[in-house]
Every structure is written in structure tokens, then in C-alpha cells.
PDB file of C-alpha atoms and ligand atoms in Angstrom:
ATOM      1  CA  MET A   1      39.098 -25.064   0.515  1.00 97.00           C
ATOM      2  CA  ILE A   2      37.461 -27.465   2.705  1.00 98.00           C
ATOM      3  CA  GLY A   3      39.263 -26.734   5.638  1.00 98.00           C
ATOM      4  CA  VAL A   4      39.782 -29.301   8.519  1.00 98.00           C
ATOM      5  CA  PHE A   5      41.165 -29.382  11.983  1.00 97.00           C
ATOM      6  CA  ASP A   6      42.021 -31.718  14.665  1.00 96.00           C
ATOM      7  CA  SER A   7      44.105 -31.399  17.966  1.00 93.00           C
ATOM      8  CA  GLY A   8      46.757 -34.278  16.226  1.00 88.00           C
ATOM      9  CA  VAL A   9      46.315 -36.824  13.532  1.00 87.00           C
ATOM     10  CA  GLY A  10      42.746 -37.967  14.117  1.00 88.00           C
ATOM     11  CA  GLY A  11      41.804 -35.878  11.756  1.00 93.00           C
ATOM     12  CA  ILE A  12      43.588 -37.516   9.179  1.00 93.00           C
ATOM     13  CA  THR A  13      40.784 -40.112   8.953  1.00 91.00           C
ATOM     14  CA  VAL A  14      38.067 -37.456   8.215  1.00 95.00           C
ATOM     15  CA  ALA A  15      40.349 -35.895   5.541  1.00 96.00           C
ATOM     16  CA  ARG A  16      40.809 -39.116   3.992  1.00 95.00           C
ATOM     17  CA  ALA A  17      37.114 -40.023   4.198  1.00 95.00           C
ATOM     18  CA  ILE A  18      36.114 -36.968   2.647  1.00 97.00           C
ATOM     19  CA  GLU A  19      38.421 -37.652  -0.083  1.00 95.00           C
ATOM     20  CA  GLN A  20      37.275 -40.723  -0.680  1.00 95.00           C
ATOM     21  CA  HIS A  21      33.370 -39.127  -0.438  1.00 96.00           C
ATOM     22  CA  CYS A  22      34.088 -35.915  -2.499  1.00 97.00           C
ATOM     23  CA  PRO A  23      36.990 -35.877  -5.095  1.00 97.00           C
ATOM     24  CA  GLY A  24      37.738 -32.703  -6.676  1.00 97.00           C
ATOM     25  CA  TYR A  25      37.366 -30.835  -3.552  1.00 98.00           C
ATOM     26  CA  PRO A  26      41.183 -29.652  -2.242  1.00 98.00           C
ATOM     27  CA  LEU A  27      41.080 -29.463   1.126  1.00 98.00           C
ATOM     28  CA  VAL A  28      43.722 -27.774   3.745  1.00 98.00           C
ATOM     29  CA  TYR A  29      44.288 -29.500   6.662  1.00 97.00           C
ATOM     30  CA  LEU A  30      45.513 -28.750  10.361  1.00 97.00           C
ATOM     31  CA  GLY A  31      46.864 -31.280  12.830  1.00 96.00           C
ATOM     32  CA  ASP A  32      48.070 -29.425  16.115  1.00 96.00           C
ATOM     33  CA  ILE A  33      50.395 -32.174  17.258  1.00 93.00           C
ATOM     34  CA  ALA A  34      52.664 -29.565  19.160  1.00 94.00           C
ATOM     35  CA  ARG A  35      49.736 -29.461  21.435  1.00 94.00           C
ATOM     36  CA  THR A  36      47.865 -32.546  21.617  1.00 91.00           C
ATOM     37  CA  PRO A  37      46.298 -33.926  23.360  1.00 91.00           C
ATOM     38  CA  TYR A  38      43.344 -31.121  23.236  1.00 93.00           C
ATOM     39  CA  GLY A  39      41.394 -33.727  25.556  1.00 89.00           C
ATOM     40  CA  THR A  40      42.957 -33.410  28.837  1.00 88.00           C
ATOM     41  CA  LYS A  41      42.789 -29.208  28.707  1.00 93.00           C
ATOM     42  CA  SER A  42      40.811 -27.081  30.244  1.00 94.00           C
ATOM     43  CA  PRO A  43      37.548 -25.288  28.145  1.00 94.00           C
ATOM     44  CA  ALA A  44      38.894 -21.778  27.696  1.00 97.00           C
ATOM     45  CA  THR A  45      42.269 -23.509  26.422  1.00 97.00           C
ATOM     46  CA  ILE A  46      40.245 -26.076  24.161  1.00 96.00           C
ATOM     47  CA  GLU A  47      38.187 -22.779  22.785  1.00 97.00           C
ATOM     48  CA  ALA A  48      41.448 -20.576  22.189  1.00 97.00           C
ATOM     49  CA  TYR A  49      43.264 -23.837  20.354  1.00 97.00           C
ATOM     50  CA  SER A  50      40.124 -24.165  17.975  1.00 98.00           C
ATOM     51  CA  ARG A  51      40.009 -20.547  17.285  1.00 97.00           C
ATOM     52  CA  ARG A  52      43.472 -19.837  16.199  1.00 97.00           C
ATOM     53  CA  ASN A  53      43.044 -23.169  14.086  1.00 98.00           C
ATOM     54  CA  THR A  54      39.646 -21.854  12.204  1.00 98.00           C
ATOM     55  CA  GLU A  55      41.481 -18.668  11.588  1.00 97.00           C
ATOM     56  CA  PHE A  56      44.774 -20.267  10.474  1.00 98.00           C
ATOM     57  CA  LEU A  57      42.343 -21.921   8.099  1.00 98.00           C
ATOM     58  CA  LEU A  58      40.705 -19.225   6.723  1.00 98.00           C
ATOM     59  CA  ASP A  59      43.609 -17.437   6.199  1.00 97.00           C
ATOM     60  CA  GLN A  60      44.838 -19.988   3.613  1.00 97.00           C
ATOM     61  CA  GLY A  61      41.385 -19.695   1.921  1.00 96.00           C
ATOM     62  CA  ALA A  62      39.289 -22.132   3.368  1.00 97.00           C
ATOM     63  CA  ARG A  63      35.321 -21.324   2.728  1.00 96.00           C
ATOM     64  CA  LEU A  64      34.067 -24.163   4.796  1.00 98.00           C
ATOM     65  CA  ILE A  65      35.062 -25.588   8.018  1.00 98.00           C
ATOM     66  CA  VAL A  66      34.818 -29.156   8.917  1.00 98.00           C
ATOM     67  CA  ILE A  67      36.219 -29.551  12.738  1.00 98.00           C
ATOM     68  CA  ALA A  68      37.423 -33.020  12.557  1.00 97.00           C
ATOM     69  CA  CYS A  69      37.818 -33.337  16.450  1.00 95.00           C
ATOM     70  CA  ASN A  70      35.038 -34.444  18.604  1.00 94.00           C
ATOM     71  CA  THR A  71      36.986 -32.708  21.609  1.00 94.00           C
ATOM     72  CA  ALA A  72      37.137 -29.168  19.722  1.00 96.00           C
ATOM     73  CA  ALA A  73      33.231 -29.881  18.359  1.00 96.00           C
ATOM     74  CA  SER A  74      31.836 -30.664  21.660  1.00 93.00           C
ATOM     75  CA  ILE A  75      33.970 -27.842  23.530  1.00 95.00           C
ATOM     76  CA  ALA A  76      34.004 -25.034  21.087  1.00 97.00           C
ATOM     77  CA  GLY A  77      31.594 -25.898  18.067  1.00 96.00           C
ATOM     78  CA  SER A  78      28.687 -23.423  19.409  1.00 94.00           C
ATOM     79  CA  LEU A  79      30.884 -20.841  20.152  1.00 95.00           C
ATOM     80  CA  LEU A  80      32.722 -20.586  16.698  1.00 97.00           C
ATOM     81  CA  ARG A  81      29.652 -20.948  15.023  1.00 97.00           C
ATOM     82  CA  GLN A  82      28.244 -17.693  16.847  1.00 96.00           C
ATOM     83  CA  GLN A  83      31.495 -15.745  15.876  1.00 95.00           C
ATOM     84  CA  ILE A  84      32.583 -17.322  12.488  1.00 95.00           C
ATOM     85  CA  ALA A  85      30.253 -16.349   9.418  1.00 95.00           C
ATOM     86  CA  THR A  86      31.589 -19.472   6.997  1.00 96.00           C
ATOM     87  CA  PRO A  87      29.687 -22.726   7.219  1.00 95.00           C
ATOM     88  CA  ILE A  88      30.835 -25.035   9.964  1.00 97.00           C
ATOM     89  CA  ILE A  89      29.982 -28.671   9.910  1.00 97.00           C
ATOM     90  CA  ASP A  90      31.734 -31.233  12.391  1.00 96.00           C
ATOM     91  CA  VAL A  91      32.041 -34.826  13.469  1.00 95.00           C
ATOM     92  CA  VAL A  92      29.418 -35.356  16.468  1.00 96.00           C
ATOM     93  CA  GLN A  93      26.353 -34.126  14.983  1.00 95.00           C
ATOM     94  CA  PRO A  94      26.933 -36.937  12.129  1.00 96.00           C
ATOM     95  CA  ALA A  95      27.890 -39.229  14.726  1.00 96.00           C
ATOM     96  CA  VAL A  96      24.530 -38.899  16.828  1.00 97.00           C
ATOM     97  CA  ALA A  97      22.090 -39.099  13.462  1.00 97.00           C
ATOM     98  CA  SER A  98      23.964 -42.304  12.370  1.00 97.00           C
ATOM     99  CA  ALA A  99      23.668 -43.675  15.763  1.00 98.00           C
ATOM    100  CA  ALA A 100      20.380 -42.992  16.186  1.00 98.00           C
ATOM    101  CA  SER A 101      18.661 -44.040  13.268  1.00 96.00           C
ATOM    102  CA  SER A 102      20.552 -47.390  13.103  1.00 93.00           C
ATOM    103  CA  SER A 103      19.935 -48.583  16.854  1.00 97.00           C
ATOM    104  CA  ALA A 104      17.452 -51.113  17.437  1.00 97.00           C
ATOM    105  CA  SER A 105      17.724 -51.113  21.268  1.00 96.00           C
ATOM    106  CA  GLY A 106      18.182 -47.468  21.841  1.00 97.00           C
ATOM    107  CA  ARG A 107      21.261 -48.545  24.105  1.00 98.00           C
ATOM    108  CA  PHE A 108      24.092 -46.581  23.555  1.00 98.00           C
ATOM    109  CA  GLY A 109      27.752 -46.244  24.269  1.00 98.00           C
ATOM    110  CA  VAL A 110      30.255 -43.657  23.940  1.00 98.00           C
ATOM    111  CA  ILE A 111      33.922 -43.444  24.058  1.00 98.00           C
ATOM    112  CA  GLY A 112      35.759 -40.436  23.817  1.00 95.00           C
ATOM    113  CA  THR A 113      38.498 -37.693  25.243  1.00 93.00           C
ATOM    114  CA  PRO A 114      37.509 -37.217  29.130  1.00 93.00           C
ATOM    115  CA  ALA A 115      36.619 -33.032  27.832  1.00 92.00           C
ATOM    116  CA  THR A 116      33.999 -34.908  25.259  1.00 93.00           C
ATOM    117  CA  VAL A 117      32.536 -37.332  27.933  1.00 96.00           C
ATOM    118  CA  ARG A 118      32.497 -34.358  30.593  1.00 94.00           C
ATOM    119  CA  SER A 119      31.085 -32.187  27.991  1.00 94.00           C
ATOM    120  CA  GLY A 120      28.150 -34.261  27.889  1.00 95.00           C
ATOM    121  CA  ILE A 121      26.995 -33.196  24.590  1.00 95.00           C
ATOM    122  CA  TYR A 122      26.397 -37.192  22.799  1.00 96.00           C
ATOM    123  CA  GLN A 123      23.969 -37.671  25.436  1.00 96.00           C
ATOM    124  CA  ARG A 124      21.654 -34.707  25.159  1.00 96.00           C
ATOM    125  CA  TRP A 125      21.964 -34.831  21.020  1.00 96.00           C
ATOM    126  CA  LEU A 126      21.258 -38.477  21.585  1.00 97.00           C
ATOM    127  CA  LYS A 127      17.906 -38.145  23.846  1.00 97.00           C
ATOM    128  CA  GLN A 128      16.772 -35.236  21.487  1.00 97.00           C
ATOM    129  CA  LEU A 129      17.038 -37.655  18.316  1.00 97.00           C
ATOM    130  CA  ARG A 130      15.560 -40.829  20.692  1.00 97.00           C
ATOM    131  CA  PRO A 131      14.279 -39.468  23.580  1.00 96.00           C
ATOM    132  CA  ASP A 132      14.677 -43.833  24.788  1.00 96.00           C
ATOM    133  CA  ALA A 133      18.092 -43.480  24.694  1.00 97.00           C
ATOM    134  CA  VAL A 134      20.228 -45.321  27.643  1.00 98.00           C
ATOM    135  CA  VAL A 135      23.766 -43.794  26.821  1.00 98.00           C
ATOM    136  CA  HIS A 136      27.089 -44.836  28.452  1.00 98.00           C
ATOM    137  CA  THR A 137      29.932 -43.387  28.400  1.00 98.00           C
ATOM    138  CA  VAL A 138      33.203 -43.863  29.280  1.00 98.00           C
ATOM    139  CA  ALA A 139      36.787 -41.837  29.084  1.00 97.00           C
ATOM    140  CA  CYS A 140      39.598 -42.612  27.402  1.00 97.00           C
ATOM    141  CA  PRO A 141      42.482 -40.389  27.755  1.00 94.00           C
ATOM    142  CA  LEU A 142      45.686 -43.271  27.254  1.00 95.00           C
ATOM    143  CA  LEU A 143      44.399 -44.031  23.555  1.00 95.00           C
ATOM    144  CA  VAL A 144      44.991 -40.653  21.849  1.00 91.00           C
ATOM    145  CA  PRO A 145      48.890 -40.820  23.131  1.00 90.00           C
ATOM    146  CA  LEU A 146      49.003 -44.766  21.903  1.00 93.00           C
ATOM    147  CA  VAL A 147      47.469 -43.875  18.545  1.00 91.00           C
ATOM    148  CA  GLU A 148      49.869 -40.178  17.767  1.00 85.00           C
ATOM    149  CA  GLU A 149      52.317 -42.903  19.196  1.00 87.00           C
ATOM    150  CA  GLY A 150      51.723 -45.252  16.190  1.00 89.00           C
ATOM    151  CA  TRP A 151      50.907 -48.426  18.656  1.00 94.00           C
ATOM    152  CA  LEU A 152      48.100 -49.635  16.712  1.00 94.00           C
ATOM    153  CA  ASN A 153      49.145 -53.325  17.248  1.00 95.00           C
ATOM    154  CA  ARG A 154      50.611 -53.611  20.569  1.00 97.00           C
ATOM    155  CA  ARG A 155      50.146 -55.869  23.475  1.00 97.00           C
ATOM    156  CA  GLU A 156      49.167 -52.725  25.848  1.00 98.00           C
ATOM    157  CA  THR A 157      47.497 -50.817  23.421  1.00 98.00           C
ATOM    158  CA  LYS A 158      44.551 -54.022  23.730  1.00 98.00           C
ATOM    159  CA  MET A 159      45.119 -54.153  27.322  1.00 98.00           C
ATOM    160  CA  ILE A 160      44.198 -50.723  27.689  1.00 98.00           C
ATOM    161  CA  VAL A 161      41.276 -50.991  25.095  1.00 98.00           C
ATOM    162  CA  ARG A 162      39.730 -54.121  26.826  1.00 97.00           C
ATOM    163  CA  ARG A 163      40.079 -52.548  30.213  1.00 97.00           C
ATOM    164  CA  TYR A 164      38.180 -49.012  28.809  1.00 98.00           C
ATOM    165  CA  LEU A 165      35.583 -51.387  27.115  1.00 98.00           C
ATOM    166  CA  HIS A 166      34.900 -53.593  30.325  1.00 96.00           C
ATOM    167  CA  PRO A 167      32.410 -51.121  32.272  1.00 96.00           C
ATOM    168  CA  LEU A 168      30.385 -51.299  28.624  1.00 97.00           C
ATOM    169  CA  ARG A 169      30.008 -55.020  28.051  1.00 92.00           C
ATOM    170  CA  ASN A 170      27.216 -56.170  30.484  1.00 89.00           C
ATOM    171  CA  ARG A 171      25.364 -52.677  29.392  1.00 94.00           C
ATOM    172  CA  GLN A 172      23.201 -54.321  26.706  1.00 95.00           C
ATOM    173  CA  ILE A 173      24.399 -51.698  24.053  1.00 97.00           C
ATOM    174  CA  ASP A 174      23.736 -52.302  20.511  1.00 97.00           C
ATOM    175  CA  THR A 175      25.627 -49.237  18.789  1.00 98.00           C
ATOM    176  CA  LEU A 176      29.194 -48.036  20.123  1.00 98.00           C
ATOM    177  CA  VAL A 177      29.969 -44.143  18.975  1.00 97.00           C
ATOM    178  CA  LEU A 178      33.829 -43.869  18.626  1.00 96.00           C
ATOM    179  CA  GLY A 179      33.625 -40.064  20.274  1.00 95.00           C
ATOM    180  CA  CYS A 180      36.921 -38.970  18.854  1.00 94.00           C
ATOM    181  CA  THR A 181      38.397 -38.929  15.596  1.00 91.00           C
ATOM    182  CA  HIS A 182      41.893 -41.053  16.728  1.00 92.00           C
ATOM    183  CA  TYR A 183      39.451 -44.151  17.602  1.00 94.00           C
ATOM    184  CA  PRO A 184      38.994 -45.176  14.154  1.00 92.00           C
ATOM    185  CA  LEU A 185      42.589 -46.290  13.941  1.00 93.00           C
ATOM    186  CA  LEU A 186      41.889 -48.793  16.668  1.00 96.00           C
ATOM    187  CA  LYS A 187      38.945 -50.017  15.145  1.00 95.00           C
ATOM    188  CA  HIS A 188      40.413 -53.426  14.319  1.00 96.00           C
ATOM    189  CA  ILE A 189      41.061 -53.726  18.147  1.00 97.00           C
ATOM    190  CA  ILE A 190      37.810 -52.221  19.773  1.00 98.00           C
ATOM    191  CA  GLY A 191      35.598 -54.418  17.581  1.00 97.00           C
ATOM    192  CA  PRO A 192      36.627 -57.818  18.643  1.00 96.00           C
ATOM    193  CA  ARG A 193      36.651 -56.307  22.066  1.00 96.00           C
ATOM    194  CA  ILE A 194      33.072 -55.128  22.439  1.00 97.00           C
ATOM    195  CA  GLY A 195      31.907 -57.848  20.499  1.00 93.00           C
ATOM    196  CA  GLN A 196      30.262 -58.362  17.176  1.00 89.00           C
ATOM    197  CA  ARG A 197      26.750 -57.701  17.850  1.00 92.00           C
ATOM    198  CA  VAL A 198      27.356 -53.859  18.356  1.00 97.00           C
ATOM    199  CA  ARG A 199      27.715 -51.427  15.435  1.00 97.00           C
ATOM    200  CA  LEU A 200      30.581 -49.314  15.607  1.00 97.00           C
ATOM    201  CA  ILE A 201      30.202 -45.560  14.516  1.00 97.00           C
ATOM    202  CA  ASP A 202      33.139 -44.123  12.921  1.00 93.00           C
ATOM    203  CA  SER A 203      32.330 -40.304  13.027  1.00 89.00           C
ATOM    204  CA  SER A 204      35.165 -39.963   9.719  1.00 90.00           C
ATOM    205  CA  VAL A 205      33.009 -42.008   7.718  1.00 91.00           C
ATOM    206  CA  GLU A 206      29.396 -39.920   8.741  1.00 93.00           C
ATOM    207  CA  VAL A 207      31.176 -36.405   8.404  1.00 96.00           C
ATOM    208  CA  ALA A 208      32.336 -37.079   4.898  1.00 96.00           C
ATOM    209  CA  ARG A 209      28.400 -38.721   3.910  1.00 95.00           C
ATOM    210  CA  THR A 210      27.317 -35.507   5.891  1.00 96.00           C
ATOM    211  CA  LEU A 211      29.887 -33.063   3.866  1.00 97.00           C
ATOM    212  CA  ARG A 212      28.791 -34.684   0.441  1.00 97.00           C
ATOM    213  CA  GLN A 213      24.905 -34.479   1.277  1.00 96.00           C
ATOM    214  CA  LEU A 214      25.623 -30.720   1.721  1.00 96.00           C
ATOM    215  CA  LEU A 215      27.684 -30.478  -1.621  1.00 97.00           C
ATOM    216  CA  ASP A 216      24.606 -32.316  -3.516  1.00 97.00           C
ATOM    217  CA  SER A 217      22.379 -29.963  -1.944  1.00 97.00           C
ATOM    218  CA  ASP A 218      24.162 -26.488  -2.193  1.00 96.00           C
ATOM    219  CA  THR A 219      25.389 -26.064  -5.604  1.00 96.00           C
ATOM    220  CA  ASN A 220      26.483 -22.998  -5.173  1.00 95.00           C
ATOM    221  CA  LEU A 221      28.833 -23.347  -2.426  1.00 95.00           C
ATOM    222  CA  ALA A 222      29.500 -27.195  -4.257  1.00 97.00           C
ATOM    223  CA  ASP A 223      30.586 -24.864  -6.948  1.00 97.00           C
ATOM    224  CA  SER A 224      32.830 -22.224  -5.043  1.00 96.00           C
ATOM    225  CA  LEU A 225      34.894 -24.890  -3.565  1.00 97.00           C
ATOM    226  CA  TYR A 226      35.284 -27.371  -6.566  1.00 98.00           C
ATOM    227  CA  HIS A 227      38.558 -27.473  -7.568  1.00 97.00           C
ATOM    228  CA  PRO A 228      40.013 -30.284  -8.602  1.00 97.00           C
ATOM    229  CA  GLU A 229      43.342 -28.781 -10.294  1.00 97.00           C
ATOM    230  CA  ILE A 230      44.205 -27.739  -6.930  1.00 97.00           C
ATOM    231  CA  PRO A 231      45.945 -30.343  -5.109  1.00 96.00           C
ATOM    232  CA  SER A 232      45.371 -30.360  -0.659  1.00 97.00           C
ATOM    233  CA  ARG A 233      47.697 -29.280   1.568  1.00 97.00           C
ATOM    234  CA  PHE A 234      48.318 -30.691   5.062  1.00 97.00           C
ATOM    235  CA  TYR A 235      49.656 -28.493   8.010  1.00 97.00           C
ATOM    236  CA  VAL A 236      51.087 -29.546  11.259  1.00 97.00           C
ATOM    237  CA  THR A 237      52.427 -27.834  13.602  1.00 97.00           C
ATOM    238  CA  ASP A 238      54.900 -30.164  14.801  1.00 95.00           C
ATOM    239  CA  ARG A 239      55.997 -32.972  13.062  1.00 92.00           C
ATOM    240  CA  THR A 240      57.611 -36.150  14.499  1.00 89.00           C
ATOM    241  CA  ASP A 241      58.327 -39.503  12.470  1.00 90.00           C
ATOM    242  CA  SER A 242      55.371 -41.611  14.047  1.00 87.00           C
ATOM    243  CA  VAL A 243      52.707 -38.654  12.949  1.00 89.00           C
ATOM    244  CA  GLN A 244      54.618 -39.084   9.653  1.00 93.00           C
ATOM    245  CA  ARG A 245      54.284 -42.632   9.077  1.00 91.00           C
ATOM    246  CA  LEU A 246      50.508 -42.763  10.670  1.00 89.00           C
ATOM    247  CA  ALA A 247      49.569 -40.026   8.042  1.00 92.00           C
ATOM    248  CA  GLU A 248      50.434 -42.069   5.252  1.00 93.00           C
ATOM    249  CA  THR A 249      49.377 -45.120   6.562  1.00 90.00           C
ATOM    250  CA  VAL A 250      45.762 -44.031   6.429  1.00 89.00           C
ATOM    251  CA  PHE A 251      46.228 -42.302   3.000  1.00 90.00           C
ATOM    252  CA  GLY A 252      48.044 -45.442   1.894  1.00 91.00           C
ATOM    253  CA  ARG A 253      50.508 -43.028  -0.217  1.00 91.00           C
ATOM    254  CA  SER A 254      53.286 -40.230   0.496  1.00 93.00           C
ATOM    255  CA  LEU A 255      52.289 -37.220   2.153  1.00 94.00           C
ATOM    256  CA  HIS A 256      53.753 -34.004   2.301  1.00 95.00           C
ATOM    257  CA  LEU A 257      53.262 -32.851   5.679  1.00 96.00           C
ATOM    258  CA  GLU A 258      54.207 -28.861   5.731  1.00 96.00           C
ATOM    259  CA  THR A 259      55.054 -27.254   9.551  1.00 96.00           C
ATOM    260  CA  THR A 260      53.406 -23.999  10.624  1.00 96.00           C
ATOM    261  CA  ASP A 261      54.032 -22.483  13.967  1.00 89.00           C
ATOM    262  CA  VAL A 262      50.506 -20.936  13.973  1.00 87.00           C
TER     263      VAL A 262
HETATM  264  N1  DGL B 301      41.136 -36.427  18.317  1.00 81.86           N
HETATM  265  C1  DGL B 301      40.206 -35.465  19.304  1.00 81.86           C
HETATM  266  C2  DGL B 301      38.747 -35.807  19.034  1.00 81.86           C
HETATM  267  O1  DGL B 301      38.530 -36.404  18.267  1.00 81.86           O
HETATM  268  C3  DGL B 301      41.452 -35.601  20.322  1.00 81.86           C
HETATM  269  C4  DGL B 301      42.371 -36.023  20.877  1.00 81.86           C
HETATM  270  C5  DGL B 301      42.640 -34.933  21.745  1.00 81.86           C
HETATM  271  O2  DGL B 301      42.587 -35.265  23.008  1.00 81.86           O
HETATM  272  O3  DGL B 301      43.591 -34.412  21.602  1.00 81.86           O
HETATM  273  O4  DGL B 301      38.423 -35.823  20.229  1.00 81.86           O
END
């Protein structure tokens, strides 16, 4: 199985994109709702949570791990790769690669959680691929709780998004990376407020494409993960009505969320 984890419900956007790009490859998903948000926590805590999530997925039979959380990937990605032999991919690298190759001007905006922005990961990797890159980052701590609460169309959410995007509006960016897997759920609000000429990079779609390429190029890995007869499983560390609703909205069908006290 392909193990996917996020701090909450944002990674469901990744799980959905993987299901669409890689049919027949069952997922085991863990959303750590009980401890979300990660983005305002210390690196040591984020590392400990990420390690525990990964071990849970391995215990469930995962043979490939997808870190569907920019915060966990930014803070704990390299540590997990050092400690765990199972292949790991994450949402940051594919988003960076897509942004770097599609931008004409090399002027980027990145929005993410405070921990992701503080880590500086997007600046570092964008500059590696595009030495001419000018990267403006904005931490948006209120967006994750708004999404988890299901406030996807509220006036308050629109006002807060506008406020966060304000510093990016006169920076002449042509690409905005949604550096948090919760933000694709706010694309319809973010897009019109940053402007039509700015391309939005959705890390959930990018990681699903990267996974597809990996499966196409590594037949052994693909064969070991391909089990169309096995249904995907979705675990959460706490189940609330809004999370259940949101998960079903993303998948467009009813979804059985199992609780675990991992
Ligand atoms: N979805 C997570 C991310 O991509 C973050 C949410 C959180 O702060 O826990 O960064």
C-alpha cells in the first residue's frame, strides 16, 4: 500500500489526486486531526509526530510513504529519509520543480504555515533550480484552522486570504506556490485575489504526477504496490463532523474514516 500522512484533512487533497493519477494502487491514509495544526509547533514536535505517523503507516503495510504535509516535509523530511529505508516522496520537491520550470519571470510567491516558511525550504530549492529566483514568502497561520472548520466560502475567510496575499500583490510574481496541502481547498478564493496572471501551483496534484512517473519508471515498485482488489483505508486520530464533511467533499463520495489513537 501507499502510505500517506498529513497533520489533518489537507492531505486528503493529495490522497484524492493520487487516486486519480494512480488507480489500482491502494492507499493507507493517516490524518493527525487530534494534533493539527503542525505549522505552529516546534521542529522537535513536528519531527516526533512525523516519525510516529510514518511508523503507523509502515505497520499498516505501507511500502512507500508520501508526506502529504508541507510542514512535516520541510521540517522532518530529511530526518525521515535518513532513518527509514522505505522510499519516501513529499509534496515540496514536486511543487518546486513545477514552479521553477513554468515561471517566465523567476519571481515566485510561496504561502505556507509559519513552520514551513521559517524553514526556508522553498527559497533554497527554488534557487537551486532557478538561480535567478526571487522568492517572496508569507506565513498564513489562520488558513489551516479555517479549512479544518470547513469555512471554505465564508466572508471572513475571503477577508483573511486577501490580507495575507496583500504583500505579494505588488511583487510582480507570476507563480504562487500553495505551500500547504490545505490551501488547494481555498484555490477558488486565492486565485481571484492574487490575480489571473499568476499561476497557482497545487502541491497535491504535483506530487501525484511525480508518483505516477516513479511508478512508470520502477516496475518492481509498481508491481509491489499495485493491488486493485484492496480498498484504500483512511485513518484519523480524531473524527469531527467538519472533517468528515470536508473529506467527503474532496472525494465526492462517502468515505469511512477510522479512528486510531496512534
Ligand atoms: N497541511 C499541512 C501542510 O501542508 C499543514 C497544516 C498544519 O499546520 O498542520 O503544511
